[in-house]
mmCIF file of N, CA and C in Angstrom:
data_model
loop_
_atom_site.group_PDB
_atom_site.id
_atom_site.type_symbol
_atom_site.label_atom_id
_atom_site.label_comp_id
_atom_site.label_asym_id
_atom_site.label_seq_id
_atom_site.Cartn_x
_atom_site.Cartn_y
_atom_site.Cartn_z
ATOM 1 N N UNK A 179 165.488 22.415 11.644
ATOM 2 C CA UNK A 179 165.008 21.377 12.548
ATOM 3 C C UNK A 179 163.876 21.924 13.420
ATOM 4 N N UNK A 180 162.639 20.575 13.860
ATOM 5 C CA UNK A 180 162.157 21.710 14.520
ATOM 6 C C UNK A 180 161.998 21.297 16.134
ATOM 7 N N UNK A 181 161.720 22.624 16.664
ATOM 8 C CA UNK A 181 162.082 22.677 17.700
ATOM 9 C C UNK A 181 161.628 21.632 18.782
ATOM 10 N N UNK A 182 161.830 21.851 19.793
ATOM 11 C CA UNK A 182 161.293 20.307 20.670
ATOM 12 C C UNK A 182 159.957 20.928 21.323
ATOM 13 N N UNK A 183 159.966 19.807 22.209
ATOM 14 C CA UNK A 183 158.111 20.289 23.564
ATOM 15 C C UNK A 183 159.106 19.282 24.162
ATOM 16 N N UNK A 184 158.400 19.888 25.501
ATOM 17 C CA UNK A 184 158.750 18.710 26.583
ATOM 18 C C UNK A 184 157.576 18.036 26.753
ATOM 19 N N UNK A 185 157.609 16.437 27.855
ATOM 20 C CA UNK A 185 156.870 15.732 28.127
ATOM 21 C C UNK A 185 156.127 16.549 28.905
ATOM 22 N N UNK A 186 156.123 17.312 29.967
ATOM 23 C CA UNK A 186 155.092 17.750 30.773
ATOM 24 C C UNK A 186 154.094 18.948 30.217
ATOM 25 N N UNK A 187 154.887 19.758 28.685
ATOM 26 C CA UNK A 187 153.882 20.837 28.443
ATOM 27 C C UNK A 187 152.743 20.091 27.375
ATOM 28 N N UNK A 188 153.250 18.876 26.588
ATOM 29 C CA UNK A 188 152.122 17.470 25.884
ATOM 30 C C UNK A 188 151.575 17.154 26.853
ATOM 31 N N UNK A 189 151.654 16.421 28.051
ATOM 32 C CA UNK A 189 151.238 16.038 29.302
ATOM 33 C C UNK A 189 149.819 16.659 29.339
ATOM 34 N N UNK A 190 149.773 18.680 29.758
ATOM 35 C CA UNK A 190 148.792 19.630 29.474
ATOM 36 C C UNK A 190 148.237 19.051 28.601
ATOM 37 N N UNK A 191 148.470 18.967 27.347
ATOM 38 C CA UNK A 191 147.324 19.195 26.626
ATOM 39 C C UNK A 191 146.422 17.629 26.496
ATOM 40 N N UNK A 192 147.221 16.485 26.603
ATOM 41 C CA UNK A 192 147.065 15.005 26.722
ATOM 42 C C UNK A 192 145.794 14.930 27.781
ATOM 43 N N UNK A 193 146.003 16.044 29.164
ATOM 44 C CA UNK A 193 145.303 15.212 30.479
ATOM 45 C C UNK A 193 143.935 16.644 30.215
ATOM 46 N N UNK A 194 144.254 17.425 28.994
ATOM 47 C CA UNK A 194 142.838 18.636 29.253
ATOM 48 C C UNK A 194 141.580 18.184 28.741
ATOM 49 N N UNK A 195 140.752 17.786 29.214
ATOM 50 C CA UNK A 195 139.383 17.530 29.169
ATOM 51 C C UNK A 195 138.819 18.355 27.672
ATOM 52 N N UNK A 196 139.222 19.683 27.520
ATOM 53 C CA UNK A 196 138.757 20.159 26.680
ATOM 54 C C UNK A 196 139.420 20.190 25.243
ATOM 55 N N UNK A 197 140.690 19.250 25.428
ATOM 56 C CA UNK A 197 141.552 18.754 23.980
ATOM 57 C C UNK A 197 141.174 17.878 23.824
ATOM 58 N N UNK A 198 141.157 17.786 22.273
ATOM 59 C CA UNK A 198 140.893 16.690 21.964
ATOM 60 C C UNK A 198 142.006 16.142 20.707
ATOM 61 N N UNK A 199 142.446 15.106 20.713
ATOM 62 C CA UNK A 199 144.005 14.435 20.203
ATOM 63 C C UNK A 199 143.211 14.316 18.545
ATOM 64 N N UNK A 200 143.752 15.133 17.677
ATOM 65 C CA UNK A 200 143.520 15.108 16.220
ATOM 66 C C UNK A 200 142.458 16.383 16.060
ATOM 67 N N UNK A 201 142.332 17.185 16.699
ATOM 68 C CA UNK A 201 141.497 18.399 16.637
ATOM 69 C C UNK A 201 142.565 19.192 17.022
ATOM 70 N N UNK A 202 142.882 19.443 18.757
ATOM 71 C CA UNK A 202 143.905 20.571 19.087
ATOM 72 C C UNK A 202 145.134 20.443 19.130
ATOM 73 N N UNK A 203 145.100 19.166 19.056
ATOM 74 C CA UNK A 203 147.109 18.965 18.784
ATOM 75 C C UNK A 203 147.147 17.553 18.138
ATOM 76 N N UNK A 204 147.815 16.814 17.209
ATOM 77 C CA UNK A 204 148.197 15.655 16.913
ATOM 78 C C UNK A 204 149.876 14.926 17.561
ATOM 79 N N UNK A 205 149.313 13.816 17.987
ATOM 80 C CA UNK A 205 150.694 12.872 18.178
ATOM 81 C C UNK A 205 150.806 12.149 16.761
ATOM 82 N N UNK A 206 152.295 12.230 16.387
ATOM 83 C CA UNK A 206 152.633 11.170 15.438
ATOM 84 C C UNK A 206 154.046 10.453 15.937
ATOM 85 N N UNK A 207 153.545 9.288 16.040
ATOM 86 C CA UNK A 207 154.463 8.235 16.635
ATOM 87 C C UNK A 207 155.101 7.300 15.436
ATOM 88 N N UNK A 208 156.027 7.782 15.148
ATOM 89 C CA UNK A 208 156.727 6.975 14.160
ATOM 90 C C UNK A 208 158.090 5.855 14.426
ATOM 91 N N UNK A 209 157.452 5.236 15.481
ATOM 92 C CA UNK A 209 158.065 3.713 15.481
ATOM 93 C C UNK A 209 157.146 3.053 14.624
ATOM 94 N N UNK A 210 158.066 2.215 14.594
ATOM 95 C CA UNK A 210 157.454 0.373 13.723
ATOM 96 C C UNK A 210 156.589 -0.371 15.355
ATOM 97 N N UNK A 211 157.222 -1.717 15.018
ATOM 98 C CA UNK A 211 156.001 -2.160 15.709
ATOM 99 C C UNK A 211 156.174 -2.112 17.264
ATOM 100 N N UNK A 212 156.911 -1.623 17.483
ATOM 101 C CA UNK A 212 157.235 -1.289 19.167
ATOM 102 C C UNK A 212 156.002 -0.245 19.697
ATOM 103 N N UNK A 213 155.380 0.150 18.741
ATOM 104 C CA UNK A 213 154.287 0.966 19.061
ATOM 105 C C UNK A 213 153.265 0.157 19.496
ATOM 106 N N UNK A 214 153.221 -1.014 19.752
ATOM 107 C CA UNK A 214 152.295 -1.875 19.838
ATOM 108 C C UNK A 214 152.785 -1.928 21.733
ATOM 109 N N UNK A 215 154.086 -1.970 22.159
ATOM 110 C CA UNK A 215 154.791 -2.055 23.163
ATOM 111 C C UNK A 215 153.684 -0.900 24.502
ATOM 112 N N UNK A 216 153.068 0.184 23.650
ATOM 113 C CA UNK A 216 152.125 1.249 24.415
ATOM 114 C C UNK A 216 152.943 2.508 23.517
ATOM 115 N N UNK A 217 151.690 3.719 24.162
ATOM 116 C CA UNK A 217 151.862 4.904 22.866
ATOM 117 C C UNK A 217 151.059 5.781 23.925
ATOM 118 N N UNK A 218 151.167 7.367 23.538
ATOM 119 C CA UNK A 218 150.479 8.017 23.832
ATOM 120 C C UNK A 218 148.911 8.164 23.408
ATOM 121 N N UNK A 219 148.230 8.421 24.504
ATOM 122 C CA UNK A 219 147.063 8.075 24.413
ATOM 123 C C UNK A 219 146.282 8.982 22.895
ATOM 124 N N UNK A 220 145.890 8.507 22.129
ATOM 125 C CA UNK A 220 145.579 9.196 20.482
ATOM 126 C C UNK A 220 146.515 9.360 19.876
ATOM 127 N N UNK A 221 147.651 8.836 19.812
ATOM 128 C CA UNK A 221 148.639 8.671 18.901
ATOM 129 C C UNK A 221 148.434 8.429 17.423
ATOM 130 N N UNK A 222 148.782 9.172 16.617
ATOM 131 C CA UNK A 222 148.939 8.428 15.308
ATOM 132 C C UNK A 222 149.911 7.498 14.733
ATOM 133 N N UNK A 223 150.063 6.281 14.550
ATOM 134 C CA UNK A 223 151.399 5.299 14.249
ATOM 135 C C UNK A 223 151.262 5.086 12.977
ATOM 136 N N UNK A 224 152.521 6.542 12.612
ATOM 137 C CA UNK A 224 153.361 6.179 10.819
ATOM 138 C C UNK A 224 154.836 5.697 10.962
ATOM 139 N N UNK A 225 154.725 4.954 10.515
ATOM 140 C CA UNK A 225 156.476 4.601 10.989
ATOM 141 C C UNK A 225 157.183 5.289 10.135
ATOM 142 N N UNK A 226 158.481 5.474 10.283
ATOM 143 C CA UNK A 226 159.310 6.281 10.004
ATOM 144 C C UNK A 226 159.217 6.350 8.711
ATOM 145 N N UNK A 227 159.581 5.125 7.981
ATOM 146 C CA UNK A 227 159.944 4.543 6.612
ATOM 147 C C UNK A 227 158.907 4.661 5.960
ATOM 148 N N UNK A 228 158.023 5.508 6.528
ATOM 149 C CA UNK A 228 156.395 5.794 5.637
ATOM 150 C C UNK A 228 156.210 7.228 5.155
ATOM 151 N N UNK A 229 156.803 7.863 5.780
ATOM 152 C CA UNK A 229 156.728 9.335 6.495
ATOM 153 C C UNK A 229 156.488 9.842 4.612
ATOM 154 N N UNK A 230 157.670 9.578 4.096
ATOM 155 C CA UNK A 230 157.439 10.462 2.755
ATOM 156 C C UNK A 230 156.494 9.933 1.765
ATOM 157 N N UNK A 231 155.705 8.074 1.843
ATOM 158 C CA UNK A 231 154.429 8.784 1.034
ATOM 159 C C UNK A 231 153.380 8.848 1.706
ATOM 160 N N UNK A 232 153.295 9.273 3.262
ATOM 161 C CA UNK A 232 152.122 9.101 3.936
ATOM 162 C C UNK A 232 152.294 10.744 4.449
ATOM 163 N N UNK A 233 153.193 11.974 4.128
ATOM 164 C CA UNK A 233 152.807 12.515 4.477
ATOM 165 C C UNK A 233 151.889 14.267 3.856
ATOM 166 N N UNK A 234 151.746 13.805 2.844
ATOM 167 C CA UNK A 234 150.724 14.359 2.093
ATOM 168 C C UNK A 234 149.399 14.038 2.487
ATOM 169 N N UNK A 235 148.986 13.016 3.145
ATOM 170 C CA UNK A 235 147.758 12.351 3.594
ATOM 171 C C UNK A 235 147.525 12.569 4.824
ATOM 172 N N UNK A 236 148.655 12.999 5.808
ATOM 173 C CA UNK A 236 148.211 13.609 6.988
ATOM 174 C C UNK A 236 148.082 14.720 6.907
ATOM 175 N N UNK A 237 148.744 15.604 5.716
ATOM 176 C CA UNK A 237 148.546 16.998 5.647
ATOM 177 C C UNK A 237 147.019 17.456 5.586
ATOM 178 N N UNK A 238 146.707 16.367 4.842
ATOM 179 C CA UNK A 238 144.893 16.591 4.147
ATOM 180 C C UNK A 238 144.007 16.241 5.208
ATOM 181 N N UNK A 239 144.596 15.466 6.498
ATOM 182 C CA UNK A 239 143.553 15.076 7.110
ATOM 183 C C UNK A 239 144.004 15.883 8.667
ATOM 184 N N UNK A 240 144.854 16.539 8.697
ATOM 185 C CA UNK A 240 145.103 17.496 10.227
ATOM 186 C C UNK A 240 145.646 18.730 9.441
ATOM 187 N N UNK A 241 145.592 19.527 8.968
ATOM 188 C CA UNK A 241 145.799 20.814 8.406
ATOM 189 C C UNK A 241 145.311 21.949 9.342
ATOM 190 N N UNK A 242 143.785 21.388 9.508
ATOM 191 C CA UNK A 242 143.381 21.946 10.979
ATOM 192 C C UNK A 242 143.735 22.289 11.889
ATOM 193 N N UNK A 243 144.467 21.234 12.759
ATOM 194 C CA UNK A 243 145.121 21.036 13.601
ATOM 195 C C UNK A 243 146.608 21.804 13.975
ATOM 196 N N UNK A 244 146.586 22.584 15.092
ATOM 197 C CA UNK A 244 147.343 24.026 15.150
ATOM 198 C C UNK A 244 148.782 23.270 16.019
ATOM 199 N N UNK A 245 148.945 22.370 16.586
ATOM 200 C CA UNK A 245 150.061 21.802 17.222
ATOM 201 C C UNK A 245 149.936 20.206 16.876
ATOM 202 N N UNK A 246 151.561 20.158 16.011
ATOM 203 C CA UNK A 246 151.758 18.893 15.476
ATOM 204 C C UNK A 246 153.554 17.919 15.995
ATOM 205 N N UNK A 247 152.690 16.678 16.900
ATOM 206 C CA UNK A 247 154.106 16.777 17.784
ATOM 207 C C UNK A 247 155.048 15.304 17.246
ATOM 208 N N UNK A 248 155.954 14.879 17.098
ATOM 209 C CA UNK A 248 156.275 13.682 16.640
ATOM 210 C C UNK A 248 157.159 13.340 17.295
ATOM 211 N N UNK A 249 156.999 11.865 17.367
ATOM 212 C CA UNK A 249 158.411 11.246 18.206
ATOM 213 C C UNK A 249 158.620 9.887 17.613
ATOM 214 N N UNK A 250 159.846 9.515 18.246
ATOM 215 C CA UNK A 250 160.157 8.342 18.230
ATOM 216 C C UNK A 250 160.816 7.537 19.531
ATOM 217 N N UNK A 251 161.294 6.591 19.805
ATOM 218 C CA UNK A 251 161.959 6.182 21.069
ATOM 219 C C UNK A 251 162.596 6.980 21.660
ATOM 220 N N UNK A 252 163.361 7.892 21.369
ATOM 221 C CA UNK A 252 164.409 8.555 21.744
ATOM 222 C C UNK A 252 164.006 10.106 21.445
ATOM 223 N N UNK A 253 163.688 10.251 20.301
ATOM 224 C CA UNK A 253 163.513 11.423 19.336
ATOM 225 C C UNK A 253 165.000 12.009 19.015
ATOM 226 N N UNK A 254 165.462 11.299 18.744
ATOM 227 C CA UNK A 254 167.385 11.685 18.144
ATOM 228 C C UNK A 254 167.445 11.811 16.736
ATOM 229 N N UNK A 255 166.346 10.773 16.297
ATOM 230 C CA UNK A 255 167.056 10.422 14.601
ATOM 231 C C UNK A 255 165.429 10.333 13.819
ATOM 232 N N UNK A 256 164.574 9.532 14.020
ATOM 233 C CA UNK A 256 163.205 9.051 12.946
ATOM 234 C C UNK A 256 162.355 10.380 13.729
ATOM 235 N N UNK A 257 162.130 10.496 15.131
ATOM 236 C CA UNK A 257 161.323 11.742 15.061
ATOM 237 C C UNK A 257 161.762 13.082 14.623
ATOM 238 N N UNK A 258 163.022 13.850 14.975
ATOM 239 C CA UNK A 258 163.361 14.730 14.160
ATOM 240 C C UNK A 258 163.407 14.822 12.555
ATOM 241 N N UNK A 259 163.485 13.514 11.841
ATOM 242 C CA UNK A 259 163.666 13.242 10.763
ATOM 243 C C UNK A 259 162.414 13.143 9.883
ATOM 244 N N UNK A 260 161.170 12.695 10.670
ATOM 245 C CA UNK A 260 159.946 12.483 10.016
ATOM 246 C C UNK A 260 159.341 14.038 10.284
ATOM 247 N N UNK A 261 159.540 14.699 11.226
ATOM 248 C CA UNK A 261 159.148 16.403 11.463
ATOM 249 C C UNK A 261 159.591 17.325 10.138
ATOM 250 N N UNK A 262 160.850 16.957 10.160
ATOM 251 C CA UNK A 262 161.380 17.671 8.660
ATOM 252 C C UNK A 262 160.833 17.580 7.523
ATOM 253 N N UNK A 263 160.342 16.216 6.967
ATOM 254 C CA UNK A 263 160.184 15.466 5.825
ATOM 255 C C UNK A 263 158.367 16.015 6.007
ATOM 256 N N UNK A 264 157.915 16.467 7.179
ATOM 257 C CA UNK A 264 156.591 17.000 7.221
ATOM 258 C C UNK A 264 156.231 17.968 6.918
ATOM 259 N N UNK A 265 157.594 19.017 7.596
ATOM 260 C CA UNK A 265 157.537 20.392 6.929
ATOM 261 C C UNK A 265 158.108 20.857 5.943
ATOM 262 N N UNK A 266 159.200 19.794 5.591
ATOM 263 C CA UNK A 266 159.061 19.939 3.911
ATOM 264 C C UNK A 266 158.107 20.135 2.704
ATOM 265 N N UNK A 267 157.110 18.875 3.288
ATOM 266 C CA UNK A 267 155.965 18.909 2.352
ATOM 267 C C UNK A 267 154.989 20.011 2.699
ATOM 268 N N UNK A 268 154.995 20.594 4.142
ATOM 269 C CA UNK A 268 154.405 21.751 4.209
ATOM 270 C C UNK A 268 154.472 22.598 3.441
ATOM 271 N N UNK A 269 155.879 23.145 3.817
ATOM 272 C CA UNK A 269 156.373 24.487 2.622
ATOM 273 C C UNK A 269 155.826 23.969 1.447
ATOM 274 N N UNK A 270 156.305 23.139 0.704
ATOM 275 C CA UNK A 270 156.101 22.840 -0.149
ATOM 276 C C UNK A 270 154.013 23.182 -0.797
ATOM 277 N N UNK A 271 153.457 22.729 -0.150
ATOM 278 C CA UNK A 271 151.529 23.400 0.043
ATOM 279 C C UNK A 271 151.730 24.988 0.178
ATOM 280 N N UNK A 272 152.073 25.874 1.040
ATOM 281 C CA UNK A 272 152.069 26.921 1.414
ATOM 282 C C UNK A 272 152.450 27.802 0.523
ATOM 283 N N UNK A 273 152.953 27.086 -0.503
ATOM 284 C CA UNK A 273 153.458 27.929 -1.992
ATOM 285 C C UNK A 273 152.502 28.312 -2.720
ATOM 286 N N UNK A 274 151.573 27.179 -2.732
ATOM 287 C CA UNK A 274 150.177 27.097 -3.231
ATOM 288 C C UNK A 274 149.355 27.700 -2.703
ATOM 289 N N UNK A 275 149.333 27.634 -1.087
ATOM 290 C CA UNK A 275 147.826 27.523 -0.524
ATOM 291 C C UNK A 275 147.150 29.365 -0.498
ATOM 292 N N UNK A 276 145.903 29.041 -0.496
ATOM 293 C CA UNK A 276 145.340 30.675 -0.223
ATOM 294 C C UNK A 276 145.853 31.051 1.114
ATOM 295 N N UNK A 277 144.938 32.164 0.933
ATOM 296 C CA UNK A 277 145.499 33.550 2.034
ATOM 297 C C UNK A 277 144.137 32.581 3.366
ATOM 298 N N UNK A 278 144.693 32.400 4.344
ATOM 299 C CA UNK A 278 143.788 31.892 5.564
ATOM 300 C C UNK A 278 144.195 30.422 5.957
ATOM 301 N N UNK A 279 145.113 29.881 4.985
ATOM 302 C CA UNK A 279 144.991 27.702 5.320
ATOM 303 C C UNK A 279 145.363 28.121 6.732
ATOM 304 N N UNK A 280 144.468 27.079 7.036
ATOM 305 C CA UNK A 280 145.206 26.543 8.846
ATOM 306 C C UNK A 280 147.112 26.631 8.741
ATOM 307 N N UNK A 281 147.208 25.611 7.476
ATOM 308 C CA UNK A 281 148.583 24.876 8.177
ATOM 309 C C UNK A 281 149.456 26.357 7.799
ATOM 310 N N UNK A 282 149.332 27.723 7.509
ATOM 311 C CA UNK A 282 149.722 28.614 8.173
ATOM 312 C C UNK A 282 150.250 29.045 9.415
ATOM 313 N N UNK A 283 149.315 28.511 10.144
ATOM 314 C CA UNK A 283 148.925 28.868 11.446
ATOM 315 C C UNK A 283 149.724 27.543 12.407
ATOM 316 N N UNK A 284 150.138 26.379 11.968
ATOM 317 C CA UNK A 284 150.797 24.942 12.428
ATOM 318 C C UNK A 284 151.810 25.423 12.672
ATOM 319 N N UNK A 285 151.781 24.385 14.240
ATOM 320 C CA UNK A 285 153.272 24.327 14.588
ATOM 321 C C UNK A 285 153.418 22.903 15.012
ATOM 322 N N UNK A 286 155.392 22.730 14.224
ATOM 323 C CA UNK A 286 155.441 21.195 14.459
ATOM 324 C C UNK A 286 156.292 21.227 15.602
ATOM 325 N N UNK A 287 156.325 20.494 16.427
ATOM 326 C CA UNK A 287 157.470 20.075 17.627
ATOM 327 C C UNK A 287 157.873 18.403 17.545
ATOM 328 N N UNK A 288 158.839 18.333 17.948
ATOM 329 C CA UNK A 288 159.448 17.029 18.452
ATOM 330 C C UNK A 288 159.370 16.721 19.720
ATOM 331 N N UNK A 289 158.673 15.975 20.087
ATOM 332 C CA UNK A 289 159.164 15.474 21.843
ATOM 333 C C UNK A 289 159.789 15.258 22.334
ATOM 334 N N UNK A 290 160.959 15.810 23.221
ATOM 335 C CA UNK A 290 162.191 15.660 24.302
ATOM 336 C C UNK A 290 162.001 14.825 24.615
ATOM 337 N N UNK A 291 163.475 13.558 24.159
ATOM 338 C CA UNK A 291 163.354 12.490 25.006
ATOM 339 C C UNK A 291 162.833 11.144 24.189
ATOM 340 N N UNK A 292 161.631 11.706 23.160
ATOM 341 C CA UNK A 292 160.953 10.592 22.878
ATOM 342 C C UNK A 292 160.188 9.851 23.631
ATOM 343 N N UNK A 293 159.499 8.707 23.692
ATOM 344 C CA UNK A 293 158.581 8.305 24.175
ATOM 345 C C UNK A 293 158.942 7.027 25.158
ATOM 346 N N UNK A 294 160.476 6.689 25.516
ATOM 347 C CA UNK A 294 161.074 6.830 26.701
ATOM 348 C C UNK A 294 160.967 7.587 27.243
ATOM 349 N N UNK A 295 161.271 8.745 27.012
ATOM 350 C CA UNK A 295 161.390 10.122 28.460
ATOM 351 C C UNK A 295 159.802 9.902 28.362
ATOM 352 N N UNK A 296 159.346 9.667 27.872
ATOM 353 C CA UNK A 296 157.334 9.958 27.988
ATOM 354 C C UNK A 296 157.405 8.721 28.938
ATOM 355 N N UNK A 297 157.540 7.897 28.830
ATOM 356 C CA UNK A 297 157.444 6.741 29.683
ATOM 357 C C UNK A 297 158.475 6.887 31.253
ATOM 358 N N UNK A 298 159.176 7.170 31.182
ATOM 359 C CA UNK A 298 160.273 7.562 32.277
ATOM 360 C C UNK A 298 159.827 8.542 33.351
ATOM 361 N N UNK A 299 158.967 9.692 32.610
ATOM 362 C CA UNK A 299 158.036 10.681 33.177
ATOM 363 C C UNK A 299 157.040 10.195 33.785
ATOM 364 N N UNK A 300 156.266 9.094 33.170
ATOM 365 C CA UNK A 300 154.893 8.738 33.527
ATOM 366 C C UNK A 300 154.604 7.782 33.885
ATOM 367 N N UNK A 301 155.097 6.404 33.880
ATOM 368 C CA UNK A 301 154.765 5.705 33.817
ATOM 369 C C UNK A 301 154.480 4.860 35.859
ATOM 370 N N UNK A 302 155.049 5.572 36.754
ATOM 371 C CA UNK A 302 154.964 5.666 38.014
ATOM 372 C C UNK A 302 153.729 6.678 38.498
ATOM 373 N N UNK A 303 153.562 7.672 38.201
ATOM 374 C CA UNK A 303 152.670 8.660 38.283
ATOM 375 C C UNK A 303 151.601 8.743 37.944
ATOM 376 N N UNK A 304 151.464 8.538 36.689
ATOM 377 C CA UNK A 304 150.290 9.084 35.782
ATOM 378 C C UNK A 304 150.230 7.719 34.667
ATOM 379 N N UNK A 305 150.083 6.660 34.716
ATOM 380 C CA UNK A 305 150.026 5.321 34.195
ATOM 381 C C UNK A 305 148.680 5.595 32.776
ATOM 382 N N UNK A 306 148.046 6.204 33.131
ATOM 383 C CA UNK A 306 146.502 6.196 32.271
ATOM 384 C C UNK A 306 147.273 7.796 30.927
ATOM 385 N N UNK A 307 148.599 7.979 31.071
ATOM 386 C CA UNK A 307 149.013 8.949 29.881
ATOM 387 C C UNK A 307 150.159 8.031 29.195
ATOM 388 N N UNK A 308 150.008 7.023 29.041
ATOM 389 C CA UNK A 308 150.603 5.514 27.989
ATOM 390 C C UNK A 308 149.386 4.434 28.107
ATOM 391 N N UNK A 309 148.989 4.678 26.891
ATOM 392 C CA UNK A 309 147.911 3.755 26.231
ATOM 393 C C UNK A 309 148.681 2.320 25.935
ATOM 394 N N UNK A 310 148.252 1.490 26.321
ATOM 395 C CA UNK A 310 148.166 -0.149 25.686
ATOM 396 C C UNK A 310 149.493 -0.418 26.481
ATOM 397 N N UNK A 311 150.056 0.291 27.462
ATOM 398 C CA UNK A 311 151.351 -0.326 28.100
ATOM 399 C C UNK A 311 151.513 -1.742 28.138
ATOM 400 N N UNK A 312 152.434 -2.937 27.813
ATOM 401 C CA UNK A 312 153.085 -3.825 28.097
ATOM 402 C C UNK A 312 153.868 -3.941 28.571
ATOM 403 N N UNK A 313 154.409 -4.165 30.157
ATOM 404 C CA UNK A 313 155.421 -4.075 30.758
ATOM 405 C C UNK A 313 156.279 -5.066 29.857
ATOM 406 N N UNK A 314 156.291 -6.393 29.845
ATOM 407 C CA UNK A 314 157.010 -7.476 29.420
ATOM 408 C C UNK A 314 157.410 -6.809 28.347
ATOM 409 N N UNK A 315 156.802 -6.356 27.718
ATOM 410 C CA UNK A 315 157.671 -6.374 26.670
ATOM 411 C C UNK A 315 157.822 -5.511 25.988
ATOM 412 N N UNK A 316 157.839 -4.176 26.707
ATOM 413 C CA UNK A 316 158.735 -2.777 27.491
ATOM 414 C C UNK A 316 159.962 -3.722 27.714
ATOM 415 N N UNK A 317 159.779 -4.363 28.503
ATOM 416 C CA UNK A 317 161.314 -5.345 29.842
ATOM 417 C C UNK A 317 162.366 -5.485 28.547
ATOM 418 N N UNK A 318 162.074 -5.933 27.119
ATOM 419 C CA UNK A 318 162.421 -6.539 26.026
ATOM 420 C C UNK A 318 163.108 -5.814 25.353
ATOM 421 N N UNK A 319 162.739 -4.021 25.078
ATOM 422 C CA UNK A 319 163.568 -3.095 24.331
ATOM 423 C C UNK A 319 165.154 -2.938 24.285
#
């Protein structure tokens, strides 16, 4: 399994001027359409139930990318679950890949909490680190 991040050490890299979301770290937000509800700001939205044929296609397009973080509402069950099914297909490349690939060098985390605790954290404080917020229908979950 892999290991977690908390909301405030994503937070860092979310509010650093000099990150940039799909270069120095990727979000993958794998809710369905509750992602529409608000998301972290550069989020990627694969929903869960996608994860295994969509994730060969994120491999090819963030391989680069040295911190890879995923969540879900909670992160109990679809974000731990889509992290696995990521680094499955990792290993799975790394069998192959030459001496130097980035995704060598990748690390995946899960977000503590999920994107409730991201919202629970932020959403009083720091309002501009949840993109597209809808209170109403936040109110609705």
């Amino acid at each position: 399994m892999a290991a977690f991040i908390g909301a405030q050490e994503l937070a860092r890299l979310v509010r650093d001027p000099t990150k940039t979301a799909g270069t120095d770290y990727l979000v993958v937000d794998v809710r369905d359409s509750d992602f529409a509800v608000g998301h972290i700001p550069g989020a990627l939205n694969v929903p869960a139930h996608d994860m295994y044929a969509k994730a060969g296609s994120i491999i090819d397009a963030y391989s680069h990318v040295p911190l890879v973080v995923f969540h879900c509402m909670l992160s109990q069950q679809r974000g731990p679950k889509a992290a696995r099914i990521y680094r499955e297909v990792v290993s799975g490349r790394l069998k192959i890949a030459a001496d130097g690939d980035p995704l060598f060098g990748q690390t995946v985390r899960v977000l503590d909490r999920g994107f409730g605790g991201w919202v629970d954290a932020f959403l009083k404080t720091e309002p501009d680190l949840i993109a597209d917020f809808d209170q109403e229908m936040w109110d609705t979950l």
